[in-house]
């Protein structure tokens, strides 16, 4: 099938898809006219039921916690998959990379990048931890905090401190942290079952003031575990892709 | 109508939609243009930079749709983590070709 | 329906179509993966567009003192939030497969990869 034929078939398919989509669009109530009862009910009762002022995190970790467990394990499996697929490559490449490194073709990192990256590493870690631990009050949560934390580690690599990066996030410890994060989330749910409630029920004390740091029961705990797991998963993925470049730069 | 006339009408509230809707329409247009730009850039290394800009536009769109949580996620992931992953993979491929 | 109420969904359809066009006519696997990212982003816009309520605030009541201020639907925001992070990891998995395919077949052109059978 030549590219031209492929383009014509694509055009026909897109016209059919557009027809179906417009037919479905005609049944929607329109942008801004939200009809459904579910969202209004949750907005009304979430603060009094869970003492969490961040309703999105309450939905994520309490009302719809089961979906979030599934998503988190998708993340876990994707990180494992990347490690499996690429570790196979790593063994046979290390010999040739070391030979390449002796050429010394890699230029040193510029001073400006080093300074900015090292300057921002500390605040980024702080921001990541703050985001991961304040899920119940602000627009924050485990997922965002975890990604920001992973970015802090990548900043260390960007600053040219590759040895520090390797020492600060060795693969074994990152693996263990990721497992603790994923397992911790599931364990909180199972602990609820141990108390005779349904899986992932919010069984910890809810605190006095809505939105305070120690309020909303299991939501900050789960958010903390999710933050650990997401950060470790992204660091693992990046370090698998970085292996090659790390070895080259160390030699040169 | 001139842009100044349109702006004045929107601020007065005499058009059938308000300031918020005008902002949303502008950002939606920018997102559509950005998506086209991402797809039409054929060289992968350049496409990654355009993708980073597109991620920023998307984050602004989510913010204007009153979703600050999703904005944070999209900023961290779409403008930072995804381009890093893509560039690392591209370098791995390039090293394999040498 | 008035223009403002339909426009976001039209943009979603456009972004979807453009992304699919990029996937179909791509010559480099990494370009295909980036077009897949664009297609995924259209679904986030659709999710948030469905849950929007005109004149409502974001669903965070930390600094709201009056009762029953109308807020946007939080359920679709929760879905979109986890979506964004998880699909980045899945994209990383796809990239790992692309790197492996390059190592095995020496080429990253999907048109050529289709013809390499056995």
CSV table of C-alpha atoms in Angstrom, one decimal, chain A residues 104-114 158-160 162 249 252:
chain,number,residue,atom,x,y,z
A,104,UNK,CA,36.9,12.5,25.1
A,105,UNK,CA,34.5,13.9,22.5
A,106,UNK,CA,32.0,15.1,25.1
A,107,UNK,CA,32.2,18.8,25.9
A,108,UNK,CA,32.1,19.9,29.6
A,109,UNK,CA,28.8,21.3,30.9
A,110,UNK,CA,28.6,25.1,30.7
A,111,UNK,CA,28.9,27.0,33.9
A,112,UNK,CA,25.6,28.7,33.5
A,113,UNK,CA,23.7,25.4,33.4
A,114,UNK,CA,25.6,24.0,36.3
A,158,UNK,CA,21.9,18.1,34.2
A,159,UNK,CA,24.4,19.9,36.4
A,160,UNK,CA,27.0,17.5,35.3
A,162,UNK,CA,26.8,12.4,37.2
A,249,UNK,CA,30.7,11.0,30.2
A,252,UNK,CA,35.7,11.6,29.1
